[in-house]
Structure formats: structure tokens, C-alpha cells
Tab-separated table of C-alpha atoms in Angstrom:
chain	number	residue	atom	x	y	z
W	234	UNK	CA	-93.789	78.149	-3.185
W	235	UNK	CA	-91.291	76.011	-3.459
W	236	UNK	CA	-88.947	74.184	-0.917
W	237	UNK	CA	-87.148	76.317	0.630
W	238	UNK	CA	-84.209	74.332	2.047
W	239	UNK	CA	-81.870	75.573	4.669
W	240	UNK	CA	-77.900	73.820	4.432
W	241	UNK	CA	-76.601	73.538	8.157
W	242	UNK	CA	-73.371	73.569	9.738
W	243	UNK	CA	-72.337	70.742	10.994
W	244	UNK	CA	-71.186	72.532	14.594
W	245	UNK	CA	-67.609	72.029	14.881
W	246	UNK	CA	-66.358	71.867	18.040
W	247	UNK	CA	-64.483	74.452	19.606
W	248	UNK	CA	-60.557	74.091	19.700
W	249	UNK	CA	-58.879	73.087	22.765
W	250	UNK	CA	-57.380	76.030	24.888
W	251	UNK	CA	-53.929	76.045	25.015
W	252	UNK	CA	-52.230	78.208	27.969
W	253	UNK	CA	-52.726	80.918	27.732
W	254	UNK	CA	-50.296	83.913	28.073
W	255	UNK	CA	-51.119	85.811	30.832
W	256	UNK	CA	-51.261	82.713	32.731
W	257	UNK	CA	-47.621	82.970	34.670
W	258	UNK	CA	-47.364	79.177	34.861
W	259	UNK	CA	-46.738	79.012	31.371
W	260	UNK	CA	-43.220	80.939	31.785
W	261	UNK	CA	-40.265	78.631	31.775
W	262	UNK	CA	-37.997	79.233	34.250
W	263	UNK	CA	-33.979	79.236	34.915
W	264	UNK	CA	-32.857	76.062	35.340
W	265	UNK	CA	-29.283	77.302	37.609
W	266	UNK	CA	-31.743	79.765	38.881
W	267	UNK	CA	-34.242	76.613	39.902
W	268	UNK	CA	-31.609	74.523	41.510
W	269	UNK	CA	-29.672	77.109	42.905
W	270	UNK	CA	-33.244	78.374	44.340
W	271	UNK	CA	-34.040	75.215	45.457
W	272	UNK	CA	-30.499	73.924	47.516
W	273	UNK	CA	-30.799	77.331	48.921
W	274	UNK	CA	-34.979	76.748	50.581
W	275	UNK	CA	-33.573	73.054	51.598
W	276	UNK	CA	-30.510	74.371	53.431
W	277	UNK	CA	-33.141	77.345	55.059
W	278	UNK	CA	-30.820	80.197	54.099
W	279	UNK	CA	-32.520	84.283	55.252
W	280	UNK	CA	-35.181	84.946	53.220
W	281	UNK	CA	-33.349	88.051	51.840
W	282	UNK	CA	-30.375	85.146	50.677
W	283	UNK	CA	-34.139	83.383	48.930
W	284	UNK	CA	-35.763	86.850	47.731
W	285	UNK	CA	-31.846	87.791	45.935
W	286	UNK	CA	-32.150	84.383	44.050
W	287	UNK	CA	-35.715	85.045	42.514
W	288	UNK	CA	-34.911	87.924	41.835
W	289	UNK	CA	-32.775	87.208	38.705
W	290	UNK	CA	-36.048	84.740	37.087
W	291	UNK	CA	-38.488	86.622	36.062
W	292	UNK	CA	-40.623	83.817	35.270
W	293	UNK	CA	-40.742	82.063	38.288
W	294	UNK	CA	-40.908	85.503	40.067
W	295	UNK	CA	-44.129	86.016	38.681
W	296	UNK	CA	-45.657	83.067	39.551
W	297	UNK	CA	-44.555	83.187	43.228
W	298	UNK	CA	-45.750	86.928	42.992
W	299	UNK	CA	-49.132	85.653	41.032
W	300	UNK	CA	-49.353	82.835	43.972
W	301	UNK	CA	-48.995	84.607	47.164
W	302	UNK	CA	-50.965	87.649	46.241
W	303	UNK	CA	-53.611	85.913	45.022
W	304	UNK	CA	-53.217	82.440	48.049
W	305	UNK	CA	-53.507	85.670	50.803
W	306	UNK	CA	-55.938	88.160	52.373
W	307	UNK	CA	-52.992	90.874	53.010
W	308	UNK	CA	-51.672	92.667	50.638
W	309	UNK	CA	-48.203	92.484	50.096
W	310	UNK	CA	-45.360	95.125	50.942
W	311	UNK	CA	-45.656	97.295	47.601
W	312	UNK	CA	-41.776	98.398	47.568
W	313	UNK	CA	-40.760	94.706	48.285
W	314	UNK	CA	-43.028	92.373	47.091
W	315	UNK	CA	-40.543	89.897	46.687
W	316	UNK	CA	-39.594	89.455	50.718
W	317	UNK	CA	-43.177	89.890	51.117
W	318	UNK	CA	-44.564	86.785	48.523
W	319	UNK	CA	-41.399	84.303	50.054
W	320	UNK	CA	-42.410	85.023	54.177
W	321	UNK	CA	-45.947	85.069	52.995
W	322	UNK	CA	-46.144	81.905	51.572
W	323	UNK	CA	-43.015	79.932	53.167
W	324	UNK	CA	-40.266	77.265	52.222
W	325	UNK	CA	-41.825	74.512	51.513
W	326	UNK	CA	-44.785	76.324	49.319
W	327	UNK	CA	-41.884	77.642	47.169
W	328	UNK	CA	-39.912	74.897	47.199
W	329	UNK	CA	-43.331	73.246	45.594
W	330	UNK	CA	-43.238	76.398	42.331
W	331	UNK	CA	-39.570	75.386	42.160
W	332	UNK	CA	-40.604	71.528	41.734
W	333	UNK	CA	-43.240	72.469	39.495
W	334	UNK	CA	-40.994	75.453	37.308
W	335	UNK	CA	-38.040	73.041	36.517
W	336	UNK	CA	-41.222	69.758	35.390
W	337	UNK	CA	-42.820	72.879	32.806
W	338	UNK	CA	-38.597	73.113	31.774
W	339	UNK	CA	-38.152	68.968	31.705
W	340	UNK	CA	-41.230	68.157	30.036
W	341	UNK	CA	-41.561	71.458	27.171
W	342	UNK	CA	-40.333	70.344	23.754
W	343	UNK	CA	-38.269	72.839	22.415
W	344	UNK	CA	-36.402	73.244	19.269
W	345	UNK	CA	-32.759	74.456	19.189
W	346	UNK	CA	-33.948	78.293	18.099
W	347	UNK	CA	-36.376	78.490	20.942
W	348	UNK	CA	-33.590	77.697	23.244
W	349	UNK	CA	-31.101	79.657	22.079
W	350	UNK	CA	-33.865	82.963	22.395
W	351	UNK	CA	-35.363	81.710	25.971
W	352	UNK	CA	-31.522	81.919	26.871
W	353	UNK	CA	-31.160	84.902	25.459
W	354	UNK	CA	-34.276	86.562	27.104
W	355	UNK	CA	-32.939	84.975	30.507
W	356	UNK	CA	-29.110	86.261	30.406
W	357	UNK	CA	-30.932	90.132	29.396
W	358	UNK	CA	-33.137	89.762	32.180
W	359	UNK	CA	-31.125	88.471	34.859
W	360	UNK	CA	-29.067	91.419	33.491
W	361	UNK	CA	-31.573	94.171	32.755
W	362	UNK	CA	-32.557	94.112	36.695
W	363	UNK	CA	-29.158	93.730	37.773
W	364	UNK	CA	-28.507	97.053	36.194
W	365	UNK	CA	-31.594	98.816	36.972
W	366	UNK	CA	-30.600	97.453	41.296
W	367	UNK	CA	-27.414	99.445	40.268
W	368	UNK	CA	-28.755	102.073	38.467
W	369	UNK	CA	-31.308	102.708	42.062
W	370	UNK	CA	-28.861	104.430	44.454
W	371	UNK	CA	-27.721	106.359	42.039
W	372	UNK	CA	-30.797	108.124	41.435
W	373	UNK	CA	-32.049	108.527	45.085
W	374	UNK	CA	-34.688	106.007	44.631
W	375	UNK	CA	-35.218	103.941	47.923
W	376	UNK	CA	-36.783	101.202	46.401
W	377	UNK	CA	-34.271	98.823	45.021
W	378	UNK	CA	-36.414	95.580	45.108
W	379	UNK	CA	-38.972	96.952	43.358
W	380	UNK	CA	-35.894	98.682	40.930
W	381	UNK	CA	-34.785	95.496	39.934
W	382	UNK	CA	-38.014	93.879	39.550
W	383	UNK	CA	-39.401	96.478	37.170
W	384	UNK	CA	-36.124	95.630	35.169
W	385	UNK	CA	-36.355	92.043	35.277
W	386	UNK	CA	-39.930	91.619	34.117
W	387	UNK	CA	-39.310	94.772	31.258
W	388	UNK	CA	-39.251	91.898	29.295
W	389	UNK	CA	-42.174	89.504	30.239
W	390	UNK	CA	-44.327	89.782	27.042
W	391	UNK	CA	-41.508	87.670	25.328
W	392	UNK	CA	-41.815	85.349	27.582
W	393	UNK	CA	-45.141	84.656	26.767
W	394	UNK	CA	-45.446	84.850	22.955
W	395	UNK	CA	-42.616	82.217	22.979
W	396	UNK	CA	-44.685	79.913	25.801
W	397	UNK	CA	-47.775	80.727	24.140
W	398	UNK	CA	-46.621	80.463	19.979
W	399	UNK	CA	-42.785	78.809	20.618
W	400	UNK	CA	-40.916	78.266	17.097
W	401	UNK	CA	-43.869	79.880	15.313
W	402	UNK	CA	-43.111	83.401	17.630
W	403	UNK	CA	-39.425	83.060	16.481
């Protein structure tokens, strides 16, 4: 018998994991909504006003609900999840989330195409959420906030694809 040589391939290090698309903290929020939300919290606006501002931005809404669910032993009200999350977390935590979201927007390097796409996505999500809010009473659907949240989040997958793949997605 001859000598058998086994060529072992060198162990390749695993690639550094990019933020996964299912992590809400990597989605980019609308800067004007973040500014309005920060002002409302600092002015101690009512929880209803703060909730209405939050419901204009899908990425921030997802992050807020995610933090509230993970940080509380009591479940959120399913019919008013955003209002319930605002009351559960309180303004200091919301301000902290707003500042982190603003930092992500400022630090993200985006191409012109990404910026245009994201602006259109923000506008479409906001419009769809408001349309669902307006339609709900006309079809006797009593859960107005839930309706708006459903409309707002209908394109959440597009935010995730953009966050994960950037220009390649476009």
C-alpha cells in the first residue's frame, strides 16, 4: 500500500454576521417623525399624541413594540399596542429609542438610490396606515389603532431587505 495523502482544506473563518433583517433595531426611521416624537416627549405631550406620532413610522413602531414586549411581564393591549407600549415604557425610554434611531439614520451610508427608495417607502407606509385608520370606521371595525398599525406595517419586508442588502436590493 502506498501512502495516502489527505489534503485538508484550511478552516475558513465564518463571515462576520451582518445585522439580521429580523432585528427591528436596524431598520431606518423617518427623521422628521423622530424629531416630532422627541419634541412631543420632551414637552410631555399626552400618550395619545405620542402614539399618533409613532404610528407614522413603521420601523420605529416595530422597535417600540419589540422593546415593550421584551421588557414587560404583562402583555400589551392587542387592540391598542402602540398606546399600550408608550404607557409601558414611559417617555425616558422612548427618548432613548428615538436618539438611537436618529443615530442609525445619521451613521448609515446610503446611495442616492437608497435615499429615494427609503423616502418613497416612508411616504407609502405612512399613507397606507392613515388610509387603514380612515377606512376602519366605515366598515365598522372598532380597533382603529390596530387597523392603522396593520396598514403601516404592510411593507415591513421592504424595510428589512433594504436594511440587510442596501443597494444590492434596489
